[in-house]
Coordinates of C-alpha atoms and ligand atoms in Angstrom, one line a residue:
M390 CA 58.1 106.0 140.4
A391 CA 57.6 102.3 141.3
K392 CA 57.9 101.5 145.0
K393 CA 61.2 99.5 145.8
T394 CA 61.0 96.0 146.8
R395 CA 62.5 94.7 150.0
R396 CA 65.3 93.1 147.9
Q397 CA 66.1 96.5 146.2
L398 CA 65.9 98.2 149.6
L399 CA 68.5 95.9 151.0
G400 CA 70.7 95.9 147.9
Q401 CA 70.3 92.2 147.5
H402 CA 72.3 90.8 144.6
F403 CA 73.5 87.3 145.4
L404 CA 76.7 86.0 144.0
H405 CA 76.4 82.8 142.1
D406 CA 79.5 82.7 139.9
R407 CA 81.8 80.2 141.5
N408 CA 84.8 81.5 139.9
I409 CA 84.2 85.1 141.2
I410 CA 83.4 83.6 144.7
K411 CA 86.8 81.6 144.6
K412 CA 88.7 84.8 143.5
I413 CA 87.1 86.8 146.5
I414 CA 88.1 84.1 148.9
E415 CA 91.6 83.8 147.5
A416 CA 92.0 87.6 147.7
S417 CA 91.1 87.4 151.5
Q418 CA 94.2 85.3 152.1
L419 CA 92.7 83.6 155.2
E420 CA 94.3 81.5 157.9
K421 CA 92.8 79.4 160.6
T422 CA 94.1 81.9 163.1
D423 CA 92.0 84.7 161.5
L424 CA 88.7 86.1 162.8
V425 CA 86.6 87.2 159.8
I426 CA 83.8 89.8 160.0
E427 CA 81.4 89.4 157.1
I428 CA 79.0 92.2 156.1
G429 CA 75.7 90.9 154.6
P430 CA 76.1 87.1 154.3
G431 CA 72.7 86.9 152.4
T432 CA 72.2 83.2 151.6
G433 CA 75.8 82.4 152.4
A434 CA 77.7 82.4 149.1
L435 CA 80.9 83.6 150.7
T436 CA 80.1 82.6 154.3
F437 CA 80.6 78.8 154.0
L438 CA 84.0 79.1 152.2
L439 CA 85.1 81.8 154.6
A440 CA 84.3 79.4 157.4
E441 CA 86.4 76.7 155.8
K442 CA 89.5 78.9 155.6
A443 CA 89.2 81.1 158.7
G444 CA 89.2 80.3 162.5
R445 CA 85.8 82.0 163.1
V446 CA 83.3 84.0 161.1
I447 CA 81.0 86.7 162.5
A448 CA 78.4 87.5 159.8
I449 CA 76.1 90.5 160.3
E450 CA 72.8 90.4 158.3
K451 CA 70.0 92.9 158.4
D452 CA 67.3 90.9 156.6
A453 CA 65.7 88.9 159.4
A454 CA 64.0 86.5 156.8
L455 CA 67.4 85.3 155.7
I456 CA 68.7 84.5 159.2
P457 CA 66.8 81.2 160.1
P458 CA 67.7 79.3 156.9
L459 CA 71.4 80.5 157.2
K460 CA 71.7 79.7 160.9
T461 CA 70.5 76.0 160.3
R462 CA 73.2 75.5 157.6
V463 CA 76.3 77.2 158.8
P464 CA 79.1 75.3 160.5
A465 CA 79.9 75.8 164.3
N466 CA 82.5 78.4 163.7
V467 CA 80.0 80.8 162.2
E468 CA 78.1 83.3 164.4
I469 CA 75.3 85.2 162.7
I470 CA 74.3 88.5 164.1
A471 CA 70.8 89.8 163.1
A472 CA 71.6 93.6 162.8
D473 CA 72.1 96.6 160.7
I474 CA 75.9 97.1 160.3
L475 CA 75.4 100.8 160.4
E476 CA 73.8 100.7 163.9
L477 CA 75.8 97.8 165.4
N478 CA 78.7 98.6 167.8
L479 CA 81.1 96.1 166.5
A480 CA 84.3 97.1 168.4
P481 CA 83.2 95.3 171.8
I482 CA 82.1 92.2 169.8
I483 CA 85.6 92.0 168.2
A484 CA 87.3 92.9 171.4
R485 CA 85.7 89.9 173.2
Q486 CA 87.1 87.4 170.7
R487 CA 90.3 89.3 169.6
E488 CA 92.8 87.5 171.9
N489 CA 91.9 84.1 170.4
F490 CA 92.9 85.2 166.9
S491 CA 96.1 86.6 165.3
A492 CA 94.3 88.9 162.9
V493 CA 90.9 90.3 162.2
K494 CA 89.8 90.6 158.6
M495 CA 86.6 92.0 157.1
T496 CA 84.9 90.9 153.9
G497 CA 81.6 91.5 152.1
N498 CA 79.7 91.8 148.9
L499 CA 78.2 95.0 150.2
P500 CA 74.7 96.4 149.7
Y501 CA 75.8 99.2 147.3
H502 CA 73.4 101.8 148.5
V503 CA 75.2 102.0 151.9
S504 CA 78.7 101.1 150.9
T505 CA 80.0 104.6 151.5
Q506 CA 78.7 104.5 155.0
I507 CA 80.1 101.1 155.6
L508 CA 83.5 102.6 154.8
F509 CA 83.1 104.8 157.9
V510 CA 82.5 101.5 159.9
L511 CA 85.9 100.3 158.3
L512 CA 87.6 103.5 159.5
D513 CA 86.2 103.2 163.0
L514 CA 87.4 99.7 163.4
K515 CA 90.8 100.3 161.8
P516 CA 92.8 99.8 165.2
S517 CA 91.8 96.1 165.2
L518 CA 91.8 95.3 161.6
K519 CA 94.4 93.9 159.3
Q520 CA 92.5 94.1 156.0
A521 CA 89.2 94.2 154.3
V522 CA 88.0 92.8 150.9
F523 CA 84.8 94.3 149.6
L524 CA 82.7 94.5 146.4
F525 CA 81.6 97.8 145.4
Q526 CA 79.9 99.4 142.4
K527 CA 82.8 99.9 139.9
E528 CA 82.6 103.7 139.9
V529 CA 82.7 103.8 143.7
A530 CA 85.8 101.5 143.7
Q531 CA 87.5 103.7 141.2
R532 CA 87.0 106.7 143.4
L533 CA 88.3 104.9 146.4
I534 CA 91.7 103.9 144.8
A535 CA 92.0 107.2 142.8
R536 CA 95.0 109.5 143.2
A537 CA 95.1 113.4 142.5
G538 CA 94.1 114.2 139.0
P539 CA 91.0 112.5 138.0
K540 CA 87.6 113.9 139.1
K541 CA 87.0 110.6 141.0
Y542 CA 89.3 111.5 143.9
S543 CA 87.5 112.5 147.1
P544 CA 88.0 113.3 150.8
L545 CA 86.9 109.7 151.7
S546 CA 89.6 108.3 149.3
I547 CA 92.2 110.4 151.0
L548 CA 91.1 109.2 154.5
L549 CA 91.0 105.6 153.6
Q550 CA 94.3 105.7 151.8
N551 CA 95.9 107.3 154.8
Y552 CA 95.3 104.2 156.8
F553 CA 94.9 101.4 154.1
E554 CA 96.9 100.5 151.0
T555 CA 93.9 100.3 148.6
R556 CA 94.0 98.0 145.5
L557 CA 91.3 97.3 142.9
L558 CA 91.9 93.6 142.3
F559 CA 89.3 92.7 139.6
L560 CA 86.0 93.8 137.9
I561 CA 82.9 91.8 138.0
K562 CA 80.1 91.8 135.4
P563 CA 76.5 92.0 136.5
G564 CA 75.8 88.4 135.4
A565 CA 77.8 87.1 138.3
F566 CA 74.9 88.1 140.6
S567 CA 71.3 87.1 140.9
P568 CA 69.4 89.3 140.3
P569 CA 72.1 91.2 138.2
P570 CA 72.6 94.8 139.3
A571 CA 72.4 97.6 136.8
V572 CA 76.1 98.4 137.2
D573 CA 79.4 96.8 136.9
S574 CA 81.2 95.8 140.2
A575 CA 84.7 95.7 141.5
C576 CA 86.6 93.9 144.2
V577 CA 88.8 96.1 146.4
K578 CA 91.3 95.1 149.0
F579 CA 92.3 97.4 151.9
I580 CA 95.5 96.5 153.7
R581 CA 96.1 98.3 157.0
R582 CA 99.3 100.3 156.9
T583 CA 101.6 100.2 159.9
E584 CA 101.8 104.0 159.9
P585 CA 99.4 106.6 158.4
A586 CA 100.6 107.6 154.9
F587 CA 99.8 111.3 154.8
F588 CA 98.7 112.8 158.2
P589 CA 98.7 111.7 161.8
E590 CA 95.5 110.2 163.2
E591 CA 95.0 113.0 165.7
E592 CA 94.5 115.5 162.9
E593 CA 91.9 113.5 161.2
S594 CA 88.7 115.1 162.2
K595 CA 89.9 118.7 161.5
F596 CA 91.6 117.7 158.3
Y597 CA 88.6 115.8 157.0
K598 CA 86.5 119.0 157.5
F599 CA 89.1 120.9 155.6
L600 CA 89.0 118.4 152.8
Q601 CA 85.2 118.4 152.7
A602 CA 85.3 122.2 152.3
S603 CA 88.0 122.0 149.8
F604 CA 86.1 119.5 147.5
S605 CA 82.7 121.0 148.2
R606 CA 82.2 122.3 144.7
R607 CA 84.2 120.4 142.2
R608 CA 84.3 123.1 139.5
Q609 CA 85.4 125.8 141.9
T610 CA 88.9 126.6 142.8
L611 CA 90.3 125.4 146.2
K612 CA 90.5 129.1 147.3
K613 CA 86.9 129.9 146.5
N614 CA 85.7 126.7 148.3
L615 CA 87.8 127.5 151.4
E616 CA 86.7 131.2 151.4
K617 CA 83.1 130.0 151.3
A618 CA 83.8 127.8 154.4
G619 CA 85.1 130.9 156.2
Y620 CA 88.8 131.1 155.7
P621 CA 89.7 134.8 155.0
G622 CA 90.9 135.4 151.4
D623 CA 94.1 137.1 152.4
N624 CA 95.2 134.2 154.6
L625 CA 94.4 131.8 151.7
T626 CA 96.4 133.8 149.2
R627 CA 99.4 133.8 151.5
A628 CA 99.1 130.1 152.4
L629 CA 98.7 129.1 148.7
S630 CA 101.8 131.0 147.7
R631 CA 103.8 129.6 150.6
A632 CA 102.7 126.1 149.6
Q633 CA 103.8 127.0 146.0
L634 CA 100.3 126.6 144.7
E635 CA 98.6 128.5 141.9
P636 CA 95.6 130.7 143.0
K637 CA 93.4 128.7 140.5
A638 CA 94.4 125.3 141.8
R639 CA 91.5 122.9 142.4
A640 CA 91.5 120.3 145.3
E641 CA 91.2 117.3 143.0
E642 CA 94.4 118.2 141.3
L643 CA 96.5 118.1 144.5
S644 CA 98.1 115.2 146.2
P645 CA 97.0 114.4 149.8
E646 CA 100.5 115.5 150.9
I647 CA 100.1 119.0 149.5
L648 CA 96.5 119.4 150.8
Y649 CA 97.8 118.5 154.2
Q650 CA 100.8 120.9 153.9
L651 CA 98.1 123.7 153.0
F652 CA 96.0 122.7 156.0
L653 CA 99.0 123.1 158.3
E654 CA 99.9 126.3 156.8
L655 CA 96.5 127.7 157.5
K656 CA 96.3 126.1 161.0
N657 CA 99.8 126.8 162.3
R658 CA 100.7 130.3 161.2
P659 CA 97.6 132.5 161.9
E660 CA 100.0 135.0 163.6
L661 CA 101.3 136.0 160.1
E662 CA 97.9 136.8 158.7
Ligands
SAM1392 N1 77.0 87.9 150.6 C1 75.8 87.6 149.8 C2 76.3 87.2 148.5 O1 77.4 87.5 148.1 O2 75.4 86.5 147.8 C3 74.8 88.7 149.8 C4 75.3 90.0 149.2 S1 74.0 91.2 148.9 C5 74.8 92.2 147.8 C6 74.1 92.3 150.4 C7 73.6 91.6 151.7 O3 73.7 92.7 152.7 C8 72.2 91.2 151.7 O4 72.1 90.0 152.2 C9 71.4 92.3 152.4 O5 70.3 91.8 153.1 C10 72.5 92.7 153.5 N2 72.4 93.9 154.0 C11 71.8 95.1 153.5 N3 71.9 96.2 154.2 C12 72.6 95.7 155.3 C13 72.9 96.4 156.5 N4 72.7 97.8 156.7 N5 73.5 95.7 157.5 C14 73.8 94.4 157.4 N6 73.4 93.6 156.2 C15 72.8 94.4 155.3

């Protein structure tokens, strides 16, 4: 297999379609009182317009070669940080500036090969965020907004949808980027909910482990997957019946509310087993 170029390794597909750039900026609904965190400014296709609309932009770019030309051109309200978003501790950087702004919003035409990992950054930062507008590979976007039923639904969709209202805003053809990616893209908006939708935050880590086990083998039943993760079969049979679920139910068919109910059944009533 051919060795990947630096551009490929960094997922560099630069936006050049002015109409799409405008739509992303509009979707971000920025005010002068907003602090914007941009992931991967690249050559600044979004950065300059973000800086026009927002109070301040902090842009995090991993490719050191792109930083000097960007730094010389950006206006004074843009701070460029040379770093890998997956290694940077953003929370204290935001905290230092937070009181000067009414809201913190994220945006980015993400490097697609690490977009799932970046969503965990979004989850980590959720206490201080109001919204995020990100571009993803179309199929990833569809999984993120999916509800129970289609095979696209995943533990990460449930986690994100618990804290954010997720909306797929529009699709983008490869020709909007240079070089064009091999896949279609989609713009997704995440709006922070005032209250979690399905489960309280303190249950997140245990419930997420339960979800990972439940979805681990897509073609298997929920019961088989949970048995493999160590839940005794008898407990599962009783918990499924108490939650009025068929023994053959699959995780992807069940709503987040039902999955959480089952998780609680298994967690809270061990004395009955
Ligand atoms: N925002 C620009 C645009 O729309 O034209 C560039 C988007 S390009 C798809 C992704 C950008 O993220 C590139 O500039 C790439 O160098 C940068 N990048 C890749 N991995 C990164 C990481 N781990 N942390 C920060 N930036 C990263």
